[in-house]
Each structure stands twice: as C-alpha cells, then as structure tokens.
Amino acid sequence: MAMFEFEHLFRGAFSVNIGLITYHEGKLQLLIQEKEDYPSQNETGLPGKIILPNEETEDALKKLMLELIGTTNFYRKQLNAFTKVNRHPLGRVVCFTFYGLISFEKVKQMSSKLSWHELNNVPNLCYDHNDIVKLIRNSFRKGLVRHPRVFEILPEEFVLPDILTIYQQAFLTKLDASNFSKQIIKSELVKPINKTRKAFGRPAKLYTLNKSAIKKKSKEKVSFNFY
Amino acid sequence: MAMFEFEHLFRGAFSVNIGLITYHEGKLQLLIQEKEDYPSQNETGLPGKIILPNEETEDALKKLMLELIGTTNFYRKQLNAFTKVNRHPLGRVVCFTFYGLISFEKVKQMSSKLSWHELNNVPNLCYDHNDIVKLIRNSFRKGLVRHPRVFEILPEEFVLPDILTIYQQAFLTKLDASNFSKQIIKSELVKPINKTRKAFGRPAKLYTLNKSAIKKKSKEKVSFNFY
DNA sequence: ACAAAAGTGTTGAATTTACACCCATGT
DNA sequence: ACATGGGTGTAAATTCAACACTTTTGT
C-alpha cells in the first residue's frame, strides 16, 4: 500500500482555539478559560481543545462550545492557522483559530473554568495566545467596518448609543455621537420599537434589527481610496 | 515521558499551497502547476508541497518558490487552512494556503511544470484547489480595495490605465477611467517620471511608486457605512 | 484627416464633519 | 432647577459621479 511510504509525514496534531467576543455592561468582553490539562495547568488562555485525527474542525469547535457555554448558536469565522514547529511543548500542534461574536443573552451556561475579560485589557495568556488575541481584535475591527456585524453582540433590543460605545472601544477613538446615530438610521438596518431604555439622562430609544434590510449585500464600492 | 500518552493524536500531515497572481500582457494571471507525484499525476493545481513534520511553513513555501520561479521576493499573506478530514486521499493532510502577488519582471525562472492562466478563466484543478482559488480572488479584491496592493503586481514603471484594467478585471466591472485616474493621482502614491509608453492612441505617462507616501498608514476611517 | 486612447475640466448631487441647540429624564 | 445623556437641525467642506471636451499619437 502506497500509504506506507508516506507514513513519516503524518506526525502532526491539531487544536482549535476561539476568541469569543460579547458586549456586556457597557464593555467589550473576551471569553477566557482557565487551563487544567498538562502542560498548561493553572494558566489561562483562549478556550480550545485538541482535535482528534478523524474529527472535523467544526465538530470539535461545536463540542467545545457546547461544553463551555451550552450553545453553538453564534457567528464565527476561521482565521489564520498558527503553525510554528515549536509553539507547543508536546510536539507540532497546529492551531486553527476562530473568532466568534455572541450576544450576552445567548450564553446559556458558564463552565466554572470560564470568565469574561475586557477586550481592551486582556491578561497574559499561555503559549502564543496573546498573538491570537491581536489577530482577533483586528478581525473584529474589520468586521465592524465592513459588515453589519455589531448586531451579533447586541441583544434583540438595543440602543444606538451602545453601538457607538462598541465602535469607540473597538477602535480606541472618539466619534461624534450625533452623526454616528444618524448614519445608523440612514443605513436602514435598524427599526425603532416603541420603547425606551431608562438611564441617568434622557432615555434612549430601543431598536431592533431590520432583518429584511440586512439581506441585500452592500454595494461593494470600488475605488482607489483605502480604508 | 508524558509524550507517550498523546501519541495517538499526532497523525496529521501538512501542505502549503499558494495562489500567485501577476499582471502581464494586459491580463491578471494565476500560476498553475502540473502535478507529477502520486496521487495526482497529470492533474493541475496550485503550486504546493508537503511540509515536513519539523519544517516551518514559511521555509517550505520559500523552498518551493525558489525551485519553481527562482525567487521568494514577493508579497504574500496566509489565508485559511483547509482542514476537512477527507480532502486528501492519503490521510488527513491539512493545507495552509497563501496568496501571493508578484510583478512579472521579478519572476526569475519558470519550472517546466508551470504556466500562467488568466485569473478570470482558471481551469479545473485537483482536490479542492478551485475552492482555494475562490478564496484567493476574494483576498485579492480585499487587498485592492483596502491597501495600495496593486503596486505589487506592477513593474517599477507603470501607467495609470493599467491600474484601471487590473481593478476592472478583478471586480468584473467597468469604472470611469477619468475619475479613477484622478483618484490615483490625488492619493499621492504615484509620481510621474518624464516618460511615456507608446500605444495605439495617445501615449500614457509613466509613473513610479512614491515610496514615502505609502508609509503613512491610511486614516482608518470609522463609520457605519459598509464597503 | 481621422480614429483611438489618454487625460482635463465642469457641474450637480451626495456625503461628511463640526457644532449649535433642543429634549426627556433623575436627583 | 439643573445636570446628564439622547437626539435634531443646519450649514460649510469635501468627495463622488457623469460626461463633455481636449490632447497626442498611429495609420
């Protein structure tokens, strides 16, 4: 069997890791897991697990997330693989990374190993996980700029100033609140419901996502003008 | 040694594949390789090779490209890994894909196995390589819209209508030539040299890249307005 | 002279940006 | 009443988009 002569090439293992972002209590938050298995006991890192040799990546990820937060119902996207030979002490473990977005209300349970950390203040993580977090923040930003991705981390009913807050935290910048709100409304992606959210000052109007508007893809404007 | 108990997990192999794009004779072109090794003799696909268990991905890619085109001096970016369990007949071979951009004049040699094919008319390729090509076209488009990436596939001295042609082919659309040229000039990324390129009608002015302007990163305009 | 391709000019529309100002609430 | 955060209005500046027109070449 021809298989035999190639056997020496089949010496690698795989893992999935995910950076899951949500928005809760006015902050962007990242899900962090306390590791308990060898060789990284007592360290913290992105949620992840080893993929079995005959297991699809997507299945491994779903299994992991069911265990950890009780649902697989959230937006996700595969990012780069991390392939450095010596990134893992046990041998060559290639890491497939995902970034995910979930609204806080969709989180069904929290495994005791888990905690949320401010995305803008992530602690030191094991292996190269801080590099992965950088990648994730970048993808998150791209998602915000290019797609109506904010709604993935907002509850069903939300308020325009929260969208502003999310963008400001994601880009570490200040934006003109009044112009930003007008832009959101003009996009027709949201529709007002007849409720408000109480707060210290004037209460903010609640909106929901206008699902019909989100369908039609954005116009893909082609120009020599970089964003 | 703890290694032993994890041994059953180390059963995967890796490959690199690259979609290398250039611009030549008025067309966007993709580099295609005729395969000669088992199990895909006589098929064509993206240039690629198996990565040895202790070989860095980047090293494998460089080795491959030196062999094929005699240089590793070109822009490249890692894309998604292809991880499906059954994508390769010999076992689980995970494929790390890259897309690359090279100006035609930088290609030092052409291995006899290689040929250029119009990017908009790629033939049937082996395995899932046609899927990879789709991914590559997408990344190429994103690169064009968001970064001054065109210059990677243009010669030292180029002409504005060629940039127009590239964008039009990449996006399968027509653009207003006069407005597009004005946009390029306003970007200050190019500076005219005192030469022209002869052609049928009025000769076009030659330009070079203004390397000082390319340094300062684009302003990262944050808005609720998707491109 | 004429066709073809390159490049310039002009104009109205649309979008952006910066603020001034008004509104609805809790204390 | 007033501080606070939410929201509307407006006007100048900039960018976009369509297209008429001029320029420079080869035939």
PDB file of N, CA, C and O in Angstrom, chain A residues 61-132:
ATOM      1  N   LEU A  61     -15.008  22.188  17.410  1.00  0.00           N
ATOM      2  CA  LEU A  61     -15.337  23.506  17.944  1.00  0.00           C
ATOM      3  C   LEU A  61     -16.734  23.506  18.567  1.00  0.00           C
ATOM      4  O   LEU A  61     -16.949  24.049  19.658  1.00  0.00           O
ATOM      5  N   LYS A  62     -17.673  22.876  17.873  1.00  0.00           N
ATOM      6  CA  LYS A  62     -19.043  22.840  18.406  1.00  0.00           C
ATOM      7  C   LYS A  62     -19.092  22.097  19.730  1.00  0.00           C
ATOM      8  O   LYS A  62     -19.761  22.531  20.677  1.00  0.00           O
ATOM      9  N   LYS A  63     -18.392  20.968  19.778  1.00  0.00           N
ATOM     10  CA  LYS A  63     -18.370  20.181  21.010  1.00  0.00           C
ATOM     11  C   LYS A  63     -17.813  21.022  22.155  1.00  0.00           C
ATOM     12  O   LYS A  63     -18.378  21.062  23.259  1.00  0.00           O
ATOM     13  N   LEU A  64     -16.736  21.695  21.876  1.00  0.00           N
ATOM     14  CA  LEU A  64     -16.114  22.554  22.885  1.00  0.00           C
ATOM     15  C   LEU A  64     -17.084  23.605  23.404  1.00  0.00           C
ATOM     16  O   LEU A  64     -17.237  23.791  24.622  1.00  0.00           O
ATOM     17  N   MET A  65     -17.754  24.274  22.489  1.00  0.00           N
ATOM     18  CA  MET A  65     -18.591  25.386  22.906  1.00  0.00           C
ATOM     19  C   MET A  65     -19.850  24.914  23.621  1.00  0.00           C
ATOM     20  O   MET A  65     -20.340  25.591  24.530  1.00  0.00           O
ATOM     21  N   LEU A  66     -20.354  23.741  23.222  1.00  0.00           N
ATOM     22  CA  LEU A  66     -21.492  23.188  23.947  1.00  0.00           C
ATOM     23  C   LEU A  66     -21.109  22.929  25.396  1.00  0.00           C
ATOM     24  O   LEU A  66     -21.862  23.251  26.322  1.00  0.00           O
ATOM     25  N   GLU A  67     -19.957  22.357  25.570  1.00  0.00           N
ATOM     26  CA  GLU A  67     -19.464  22.074  26.911  1.00  0.00           C
ATOM     27  C   GLU A  67     -19.292  23.349  27.733  1.00  0.00           C
ATOM     28  O   GLU A  67     -19.616  23.395  28.911  1.00  0.00           O
ATOM     29  N   LEU A  68     -18.749  24.365  27.088  1.00  0.00           N
ATOM     30  CA  LEU A  68     -18.366  25.560  27.844  1.00  0.00           C
ATOM     31  C   LEU A  68     -19.525  26.521  28.091  1.00  0.00           C
ATOM     32  O   LEU A  68     -19.719  26.987  29.202  1.00  0.00           O
ATOM     33  N   ILE A  69     -20.267  26.855  27.031  1.00  0.00           N
ATOM     34  CA  ILE A  69     -21.312  27.870  27.206  1.00  0.00           C
ATOM     35  C   ILE A  69     -22.700  27.369  26.830  1.00  0.00           C
ATOM     36  O   ILE A  69     -23.669  28.126  26.823  1.00  0.00           O
ATOM     37  N   GLY A  70     -22.790  26.081  26.481  1.00  0.00           N
ATOM     38  CA  GLY A  70     -24.106  25.485  26.275  1.00  0.00           C
ATOM     39  C   GLY A  70     -24.795  25.844  24.977  1.00  0.00           C
ATOM     40  O   GLY A  70     -25.991  25.591  24.810  1.00  0.00           O
ATOM     41  N   THR A  71     -24.065  26.434  24.036  1.00  0.00           N
ATOM     42  CA  THR A  71     -24.688  26.735  22.746  1.00  0.00           C
ATOM     43  C   THR A  71     -23.619  26.840  21.667  1.00  0.00           C
ATOM     44  O   THR A  71     -22.455  27.136  21.949  1.00  0.00           O
ATOM     45  N   THR A  72     -24.049  26.567  20.436  1.00  0.00           N
ATOM     46  CA  THR A  72     -23.141  26.774  19.305  1.00  0.00           C
ATOM     47  C   THR A  72     -23.736  27.808  18.356  1.00  0.00           C
ATOM     48  O   THR A  72     -23.300  27.975  17.233  1.00  0.00           O
ATOM     49  N   ASN A  73     -24.764  28.470  18.866  1.00  0.00           N
ATOM     50  CA  ASN A  73     -25.511  29.406  18.043  1.00  0.00           C
ATOM     51  C   ASN A  73     -24.908  30.812  18.132  1.00  0.00           C
ATOM     52  O   ASN A  73     -25.391  31.665  18.854  1.00  0.00           O
ATOM     53  N   PHE A  74     -23.828  31.016  17.389  1.00  0.00           N
ATOM     54  CA  PHE A  74     -23.210  32.339  17.347  1.00  0.00           C
ATOM     55  C   PHE A  74     -22.408  32.472  16.059  1.00  0.00           C
ATOM     56  O   PHE A  74     -22.045  31.469  15.435  1.00  0.00           O
ATOM     57  N   TYR A  75     -22.157  33.705  15.687  1.00  0.00           N
ATOM     58  CA  TYR A  75     -21.375  33.966  14.481  1.00  0.00           C
ATOM     59  C   TYR A  75     -19.919  33.588  14.710  1.00  0.00           C
ATOM     60  O   TYR A  75     -19.350  33.873  15.761  1.00  0.00           O
ATOM     61  N   ARG A  76     -19.292  32.970  13.709  1.00  0.00           N
ATOM     62  CA  ARG A  76     -17.851  32.703  13.816  1.00  0.00           C
ATOM     63  C   ARG A  76     -17.193  32.658  12.453  1.00  0.00           C
ATOM     64  O   ARG A  76     -17.844  32.461  11.433  1.00  0.00           O
ATOM     65  N   LYS A  77     -15.896  32.835  12.478  1.00  0.00           N
ATOM     66  CA  LYS A  77     -15.138  32.893  11.238  1.00  0.00           C
ATOM     67  C   LYS A  77     -13.747  32.352  11.513  1.00  0.00           C
ATOM     68  O   LYS A  77     -13.146  32.669  12.537  1.00  0.00           O
ATOM     69  N   GLN A  78     -13.286  31.535  10.583  1.00  0.00           N
ATOM     70  CA  GLN A  78     -11.952  30.967  10.756  1.00  0.00           C
ATOM     71  C   GLN A  78     -10.890  32.001  10.411  1.00  0.00           C
ATOM     72  O   GLN A  78     -11.003  32.720   9.424  1.00  0.00           O
ATOM     73  N   LEU A  79      -9.855  32.056  11.227  1.00  0.00           N
ATOM     74  CA  LEU A  79      -8.730  32.951  10.948  1.00  0.00           C
ATOM     75  C   LEU A  79      -7.514  32.118  10.572  1.00  0.00           C
ATOM     76  O   LEU A  79      -7.637  30.936  10.273  1.00  0.00           O
ATOM     77  N   ASN A  80      -6.362  32.725  10.629  1.00  0.00           N
ATOM     78  CA  ASN A  80      -5.120  32.023  10.302  1.00  0.00           C
ATOM     79  C   ASN A  80      -4.886  30.809  11.187  1.00  0.00           C
ATOM     80  O   ASN A  80      -5.298  30.774  12.346  1.00  0.00           O
ATOM     81  N   ALA A  81      -4.165  29.859  10.639  1.00  0.00           N
ATOM     82  CA  ALA A  81      -3.634  28.774  11.451  1.00  0.00           C
ATOM     83  C   ALA A  81      -2.293  29.217  12.016  1.00  0.00           C
ATOM     84  O   ALA A  81      -1.562  29.971  11.371  1.00  0.00           O
ATOM     85  N   PHE A  82      -1.993  28.776  13.199  1.00  0.00           N
ATOM     86  CA  PHE A  82      -0.680  29.028  13.797  1.00  0.00           C
ATOM     87  C   PHE A  82       0.110  27.740  13.686  1.00  0.00           C
ATOM     88  O   PHE A  82      -0.281  26.718  14.245  1.00  0.00           O
ATOM     89  N   THR A  83       1.223  27.806  12.974  1.00  0.00           N
ATOM     90  CA  THR A  83       1.867  26.559  12.554  1.00  0.00           C
ATOM     91  C   THR A  83       3.307  26.382  13.018  1.00  0.00           C
ATOM     92  O   THR A  83       3.943  25.413  12.646  1.00  0.00           O
ATOM     93  N   LYS A  84       3.823  27.308  13.781  1.00  0.00           N
ATOM     94  CA  LYS A  84       5.231  27.217  14.179  1.00  0.00           C
ATOM     95  C   LYS A  84       5.537  25.857  14.815  1.00  0.00           C
ATOM     96  O   LYS A  84       4.793  25.356  15.651  1.00  0.00           O
ATOM     97  N   VAL A  85       6.664  25.285  14.427  1.00  0.00           N
ATOM     98  CA  VAL A  85       7.038  23.941  14.863  1.00  0.00           C
ATOM     99  C   VAL A  85       7.071  23.830  16.387  1.00  0.00           C
ATOM    100  O   VAL A  85       6.606  22.850  16.963  1.00  0.00           O
ATOM    101  N   ASN A  86       7.614  24.839  17.047  1.00  0.00           N
ATOM    102  CA  ASN A  86       7.822  24.715  18.489  1.00  0.00           C
ATOM    103  C   ASN A  86       6.819  25.471  19.340  1.00  0.00           C
ATOM    104  O   ASN A  86       7.092  25.774  20.500  1.00  0.00           O
ATOM    105  N   ARG A  87       5.655  25.779  18.770  1.00  0.00           N
ATOM    106  CA  ARG A  87       4.722  26.569  19.572  1.00  0.00           C
ATOM    107  C   ARG A  87       4.123  25.772  20.742  1.00  0.00           C
ATOM    108  O   ARG A  87       3.603  26.352  21.687  1.00  0.00           O
ATOM    109  N   HIS A  88       4.166  24.461  20.679  1.00  0.00           N
ATOM    110  CA  HIS A  88       3.591  23.625  21.730  1.00  0.00           C
ATOM    111  C   HIS A  88       4.650  22.656  22.231  1.00  0.00           C
ATOM    112  O   HIS A  88       5.396  22.089  21.437  1.00  0.00           O
ATOM    113  N   PRO A  89       4.719  22.474  23.549  1.00  0.00           N
ATOM    114  CA  PRO A  89       5.815  21.664  24.112  1.00  0.00           C
ATOM    115  C   PRO A  89       5.733  20.177  23.779  1.00  0.00           C
ATOM    116  O   PRO A  89       6.750  19.496  23.822  1.00  0.00           O
ATOM    117  N   LEU A  90       4.573  19.675  23.441  1.00  0.00           N
ATOM    118  CA  LEU A  90       4.464  18.221  23.251  1.00  0.00           C
ATOM    119  C   LEU A  90       4.805  17.759  21.850  1.00  0.00           C
ATOM    120  O   LEU A  90       4.899  16.561  21.592  1.00  0.00           O
ATOM    121  N   GLY A  91       4.961  18.679  20.934  1.00  0.00           N
ATOM    122  CA  GLY A  91       5.203  18.271  19.554  1.00  0.00           C
ATOM    123  C   GLY A  91       4.587  19.315  18.653  1.00  0.00           C
ATOM    124  O   GLY A  91       4.165  20.374  19.104  1.00  0.00           O
ATOM    125  N   ARG A  92       4.505  19.025  17.376  1.00  0.00           N
ATOM    126  CA  ARG A  92       3.938  20.029  16.478  1.00  0.00           C
ATOM    127  C   ARG A  92       2.418  19.998  16.567  1.00  0.00           C
ATOM    128  O   ARG A  92       1.779  19.067  16.058  1.00  0.00           O
ATOM    129  N   VAL A  93       1.896  20.992  17.209  1.00  0.00           N
ATOM    130  CA  VAL A  93       0.445  21.121  17.306  1.00  0.00           C
ATOM    131  C   VAL A  93       0.056  22.382  16.552  1.00  0.00           C
ATOM    132  O   VAL A  93       0.365  23.490  16.975  1.00  0.00           O
ATOM    133  N   VAL A  94      -0.596  22.199  15.428  1.00  0.00           N
ATOM    134  CA  VAL A  94      -1.039  23.346  14.651  1.00  0.00           C
ATOM    135  C   VAL A  94      -2.370  23.804  15.195  1.00  0.00           C
ATOM    136  O   VAL A  94      -3.241  22.991  15.508  1.00  0.00           O
ATOM    137  N   CYS A  95      -2.509  25.104  15.311  1.00  0.00           N
ATOM    138  CA  CYS A  95      -3.692  25.664  15.952  1.00  0.00           C
ATOM    139  C   CYS A  95      -4.552  26.395  14.933  1.00  0.00           C
ATOM    140  O   CYS A  95      -4.088  27.322  14.275  1.00  0.00           O
ATOM    141  N   PHE A  96      -5.797  25.957  14.794  1.00  0.00           N
ATOM    142  CA  PHE A  96      -6.752  26.661  13.935  1.00  0.00           C
ATOM    143  C   PHE A  96      -7.513  27.643  14.809  1.00  0.00           C
ATOM    144  O   PHE A  96      -8.127  27.247  15.791  1.00  0.00           O
ATOM    145  N   THR A  97      -7.467  28.904  14.443  1.00  0.00           N
ATOM    146  CA  THR A  97      -8.110  29.899  15.299  1.00  0.00           C
ATOM    147  C   THR A  97      -9.399  30.415  14.658  1.00  0.00           C
ATOM    148  O   THR A  97      -9.497  30.547  13.449  1.00  0.00           O
ATOM    149  N   PHE A  98     -10.345  30.688  15.527  1.00  0.00           N
ATOM    150  CA  PHE A  98     -11.605  31.276  15.104  1.00  0.00           C
ATOM    151  C   PHE A  98     -11.844  32.533  15.924  1.00  0.00           C
ATOM    152  O   PHE A  98     -11.336  32.654  17.035  1.00  0.00           O
ATOM    153  N   TYR A  99     -12.625  33.428  15.319  1.00  0.00           N
ATOM    154  CA  TYR A  99     -13.146  34.452  16.214  1.00  0.00           C
ATOM    155  C   TYR A  99     -14.649  34.371  16.158  1.00  0.00           C
ATOM    156  O   TYR A  99     -15.232  33.986  15.137  1.00  0.00           O
ATOM    157  N   GLY A 100     -15.263  34.639  17.290  1.00  0.00           N
ATOM    158  CA  GLY A 100     -16.704  34.474  17.379  1.00  0.00           C
ATOM    159  C   GLY A 100     -17.337  35.688  18.028  1.00  0.00           C
ATOM    160  O   GLY A 100     -16.688  36.413  18.771  1.00  0.00           O
ATOM    161  N   LEU A 101     -18.616  35.899  17.703  1.00  0.00           N
ATOM    162  CA  LEU A 101     -19.365  37.002  18.289  1.00  0.00           C
ATOM    163  C   LEU A 101     -20.667  36.440  18.841  1.00  0.00           C
ATOM    164  O   LEU A 101     -21.363  35.700  18.146  1.00  0.00           O
ATOM    165  N   ILE A 102     -20.967  36.799  20.065  1.00  0.00           N
ATOM    166  CA  ILE A 102     -22.206  36.287  20.658  1.00  0.00           C
ATOM    167  C   ILE A 102     -22.826  37.381  21.508  1.00  0.00           C
ATOM    168  O   ILE A 102     -22.117  38.155  22.161  1.00  0.00           O
ATOM    169  N   SER A 103     -24.155  37.451  21.465  1.00  0.00           N
ATOM    170  CA  SER A 103     -24.790  38.422  22.348  1.00  0.00           C
ATOM    171  C   SER A 103     -24.881  37.792  23.731  1.00  0.00           C
ATOM    172  O   SER A 103     -25.086  36.582  23.861  1.00  0.00           O
ATOM    173  N   PHE A 104     -24.718  38.605  24.738  1.00  0.00           N
ATOM    174  CA  PHE A 104     -24.593  38.070  26.091  1.00  0.00           C
ATOM    175  C   PHE A 104     -25.793  37.216  26.486  1.00  0.00           C
ATOM    176  O   PHE A 104     -25.649  36.213  27.172  1.00  0.00           O
ATOM    177  N   GLU A 105     -26.944  37.573  25.982  1.00  0.00           N
ATOM    178  CA  GLU A 105     -28.153  36.837  26.365  1.00  0.00           C
ATOM    179  C   GLU A 105     -28.212  35.435  25.774  1.00  0.00           C
ATOM    180  O   GLU A 105     -28.977  34.586  26.234  1.00  0.00           O
ATOM    181  N   LYS A 106     -27.399  35.166  24.773  1.00  0.00           N
ATOM    182  CA  LYS A 106     -27.408  33.834  24.152  1.00  0.00           C
ATOM    183  C   LYS A 106     -26.548  32.828  24.913  1.00  0.00           C
ATOM    184  O   LYS A 106     -26.626  31.635  24.663  1.00  0.00           O
ATOM    185  N   VAL A 107     -25.698  33.320  25.790  1.00  0.00           N
ATOM    186  CA  VAL A 107     -24.832  32.424  26.566  1.00  0.00           C
ATOM    187  C   VAL A 107     -25.700  31.647  27.548  1.00  0.00           C
ATOM    188  O   VAL A 107     -26.311  32.233  28.431  1.00  0.00           O
ATOM    189  N   LYS A 108     -25.759  30.321  27.370  1.00  0.00           N
ATOM    190  CA  LYS A 108     -26.697  29.500  28.154  1.00  0.00           C
ATOM    191  C   LYS A 108     -26.133  29.111  29.508  1.00  0.00           C
ATOM    192  O   LYS A 108     -26.865  28.921  30.476  1.00  0.00           O
ATOM    193  N   GLN A 109     -24.844  28.910  29.579  1.00  0.00           N
ATOM    194  CA  GLN A 109     -24.230  28.495  30.838  1.00  0.00           C
ATOM    195  C   GLN A 109     -22.799  28.966  30.812  1.00  0.00           C
ATOM    196  O   GLN A 109     -22.284  29.361  29.767  1.00  0.00           O
ATOM    197  N   MET A 110     -22.156  28.943  31.959  1.00  0.00           N
ATOM    198  CA  MET A 110     -20.741  29.284  32.007  1.00  0.00           C
ATOM    199  C   MET A 110     -20.012  28.202  32.780  1.00  0.00           C
ATOM    200  O   MET A 110     -20.176  28.086  34.006  1.00  0.00           O
ATOM    201  N   SER A 111     -19.231  27.418  32.108  1.00  0.00           N
ATOM    202  CA  SER A 111     -18.365  26.457  32.774  1.00  0.00           C
ATOM    203  C   SER A 111     -17.554  27.192  33.824  1.00  0.00           C
ATOM    204  O   SER A 111     -17.175  28.350  33.637  1.00  0.00           O
ATOM    205  N   SER A 112     -17.281  26.512  34.925  1.00  0.00           N
ATOM    206  CA  SER A 112     -16.604  27.195  36.044  1.00  0.00           C
ATOM    207  C   SER A 112     -15.208  27.657  35.657  1.00  0.00           C
ATOM    208  O   SER A 112     -14.619  28.515  36.318  1.00  0.00           O
ATOM    209  N   LYS A 113     -14.659  27.089  34.583  1.00  0.00           N
ATOM    210  CA  LYS A 113     -13.314  27.479  34.162  1.00  0.00           C
ATOM    211  C   LYS A 113     -13.302  28.817  33.427  1.00  0.00           C
ATOM    212  O   LYS A 113     -12.244  29.346  33.131  1.00  0.00           O
ATOM    213  N   LEU A 114     -14.499  29.328  33.125  1.00  0.00           N
ATOM    214  CA  LEU A 114     -14.559  30.475  32.216  1.00  0.00           C
ATOM    215  C   LEU A 114     -14.735  31.800  32.935  1.00  0.00           C
ATOM    216  O   LEU A 114     -15.312  31.861  34.016  1.00  0.00           O
ATOM    217  N   SER A 115     -14.248  32.842  32.278  1.00  0.00           N
ATOM    218  CA  SER A 115     -14.574  34.186  32.743  1.00  0.00           C
ATOM    219  C   SER A 115     -14.466  35.165  31.582  1.00  0.00           C
ATOM    220  O   SER A 115     -13.788  34.914  30.588  1.00  0.00           O
ATOM    221  N   TRP A 116     -15.155  36.275  31.717  1.00  0.00           N
ATOM    222  CA  TRP A 116     -15.073  37.336  30.710  1.00  0.00           C
ATOM    223  C   TRP A 116     -14.043  38.362  31.150  1.00  0.00           C
ATOM    224  O   TRP A 116     -13.962  38.717  32.318  1.00  0.00           O
ATOM    225  N   HIS A 117     -13.263  38.824  30.176  1.00  0.00           N
ATOM    226  CA  HIS A 117     -12.290  39.875  30.446  1.00  0.00           C
ATOM    227  C   HIS A 117     -12.472  40.993  29.440  1.00  0.00           C
ATOM    228  O   HIS A 117     -12.771  40.734  28.275  1.00  0.00           O
ATOM    229  N   GLU A 118     -12.249  42.213  29.902  1.00  0.00           N
ATOM    230  CA  GLU A 118     -12.340  43.336  28.969  1.00  0.00           C
ATOM    231  C   GLU A 118     -11.418  43.122  27.778  1.00  0.00           C
ATOM    232  O   GLU A 118     -10.229  42.875  27.944  1.00  0.00           O
ATOM    233  N   LEU A 119     -11.959  43.263  26.600  1.00  0.00           N
ATOM    234  CA  LEU A 119     -11.167  43.053  25.387  1.00  0.00           C
ATOM    235  C   LEU A 119      -9.977  43.999  25.329  1.00  0.00           C
ATOM    236  O   LEU A 119      -8.918  43.651  24.797  1.00  0.00           O
ATOM    237  N   ASN A 120     -10.144  45.174  25.905  1.00  0.00           N
ATOM    238  CA  ASN A 120      -9.048  46.133  25.882  1.00  0.00           C
ATOM    239  C   ASN A 120      -8.093  45.973  27.056  1.00  0.00           C
ATOM    240  O   ASN A 120      -7.251  46.826  27.297  1.00  0.00           O
ATOM    241  N   ASN A 121      -8.225  44.878  27.750  1.00  0.00           N
ATOM    242  CA  ASN A 121      -7.380  44.681  28.926  1.00  0.00           C
ATOM    243  C   ASN A 121      -7.247  43.188  29.207  1.00  0.00           C
ATOM    244  O   ASN A 121      -7.566  42.709  30.274  1.00  0.00           O
ATOM    245  N   VAL A 122      -6.753  42.488  28.210  1.00  0.00           N
ATOM    246  CA  VAL A 122      -6.637  41.036  28.308  1.00  0.00           C
ATOM    247  C   VAL A 122      -5.360  40.687  29.067  1.00  0.00           C
ATOM    248  O   VAL A 122      -4.311  41.262  28.794  1.00  0.00           O
ATOM    249  N   PRO A 123      -5.436  39.761  30.028  1.00  0.00           N
ATOM    250  CA  PRO A 123      -4.234  39.409  30.808  1.00  0.00           C
ATOM    251  C   PRO A 123      -3.252  38.585  29.966  1.00  0.00           C
ATOM    252  O   PRO A 123      -3.534  38.265  28.824  1.00  0.00           O
ATOM    253  N   ASN A 124      -2.130  38.264  30.547  1.00  0.00           N
ATOM    254  CA  ASN A 124      -1.170  37.390  29.867  1.00  0.00           C
ATOM    255  C   ASN A 124      -1.724  35.986  29.736  1.00  0.00           C
ATOM    256  O   ASN A 124      -2.221  35.422  30.705  1.00  0.00           O
ATOM    257  N   LEU A 125      -1.605  35.454  28.545  1.00  0.00           N
ATOM    258  CA  LEU A 125      -2.167  34.129  28.277  1.00  0.00           C
ATOM    259  C   LEU A 125      -1.054  33.149  27.915  1.00  0.00           C
ATOM    260  O   LEU A 125       0.075  33.545  27.611  1.00  0.00           O
ATOM    261  N   CYS A 126      -1.402  31.867  27.952  1.00  0.00           N
ATOM    262  CA  CYS A 126      -0.394  30.839  27.690  1.00  0.00           C
ATOM    263  C   CYS A 126      -0.031  30.762  26.202  1.00  0.00           C
ATOM    264  O   CYS A 126      -0.725  31.300  25.351  1.00  0.00           O
ATOM    265  N   TYR A 127       1.078  30.044  25.927  1.00  0.00           N
ATOM    266  CA  TYR A 127       1.552  29.868  24.549  1.00  0.00           C
ATOM    267  C   TYR A 127       1.603  31.213  23.816  1.00  0.00           C
ATOM    268  O   TYR A 127       2.006  32.217  24.371  1.00  0.00           O
ATOM    269  N   ASP A 128       1.101  31.161  22.552  1.00  0.00           N
ATOM    270  CA  ASP A 128       1.071  32.371  21.727  1.00  0.00           C
ATOM    271  C   ASP A 128      -0.323  32.992  21.701  1.00  0.00           C
ATOM    272  O   ASP A 128      -0.691  33.686  20.759  1.00  0.00           O
ATOM    273  N   HIS A 129      -1.085  32.736  22.756  1.00  0.00           N
ATOM    274  CA  HIS A 129      -2.485  33.170  22.712  1.00  0.00           C
ATOM    275  C   HIS A 129      -2.649  34.680  22.692  1.00  0.00           C
ATOM    276  O   HIS A 129      -3.651  35.180  22.188  1.00  0.00           O
ATOM    277  N   ASN A 130      -1.688  35.418  23.237  1.00  0.00           N
ATOM    278  CA  ASN A 130      -1.817  36.872  23.125  1.00  0.00           C
ATOM    279  C   ASN A 130      -1.664  37.339  21.683  1.00  0.00           C
ATOM    280  O   ASN A 130      -2.287  38.318  21.266  1.00  0.00           O
ATOM    281  N   ASP A 131      -0.866  36.616  20.901  1.00  0.00           N
ATOM    282  CA  ASP A 131      -0.781  36.931  19.469  1.00  0.00           C
ATOM    283  C   ASP A 131      -2.118  36.670  18.789  1.00  0.00           C
ATOM    284  O   ASP A 131      -2.558  37.437  17.928  1.00  0.00           O
ATOM    285  N   ILE A 132      -2.730  35.579  19.191  1.00  0.00           N
ATOM    286  CA  ILE A 132      -4.024  35.241  18.594  1.00  0.00           C
ATOM    287  C   ILE A 132      -5.042  36.329  18.929  1.00  0.00           C
ATOM    288  O   ILE A 132      -5.847  36.717  18.087  1.00  0.00           O
TER     289      ILE A 132
END
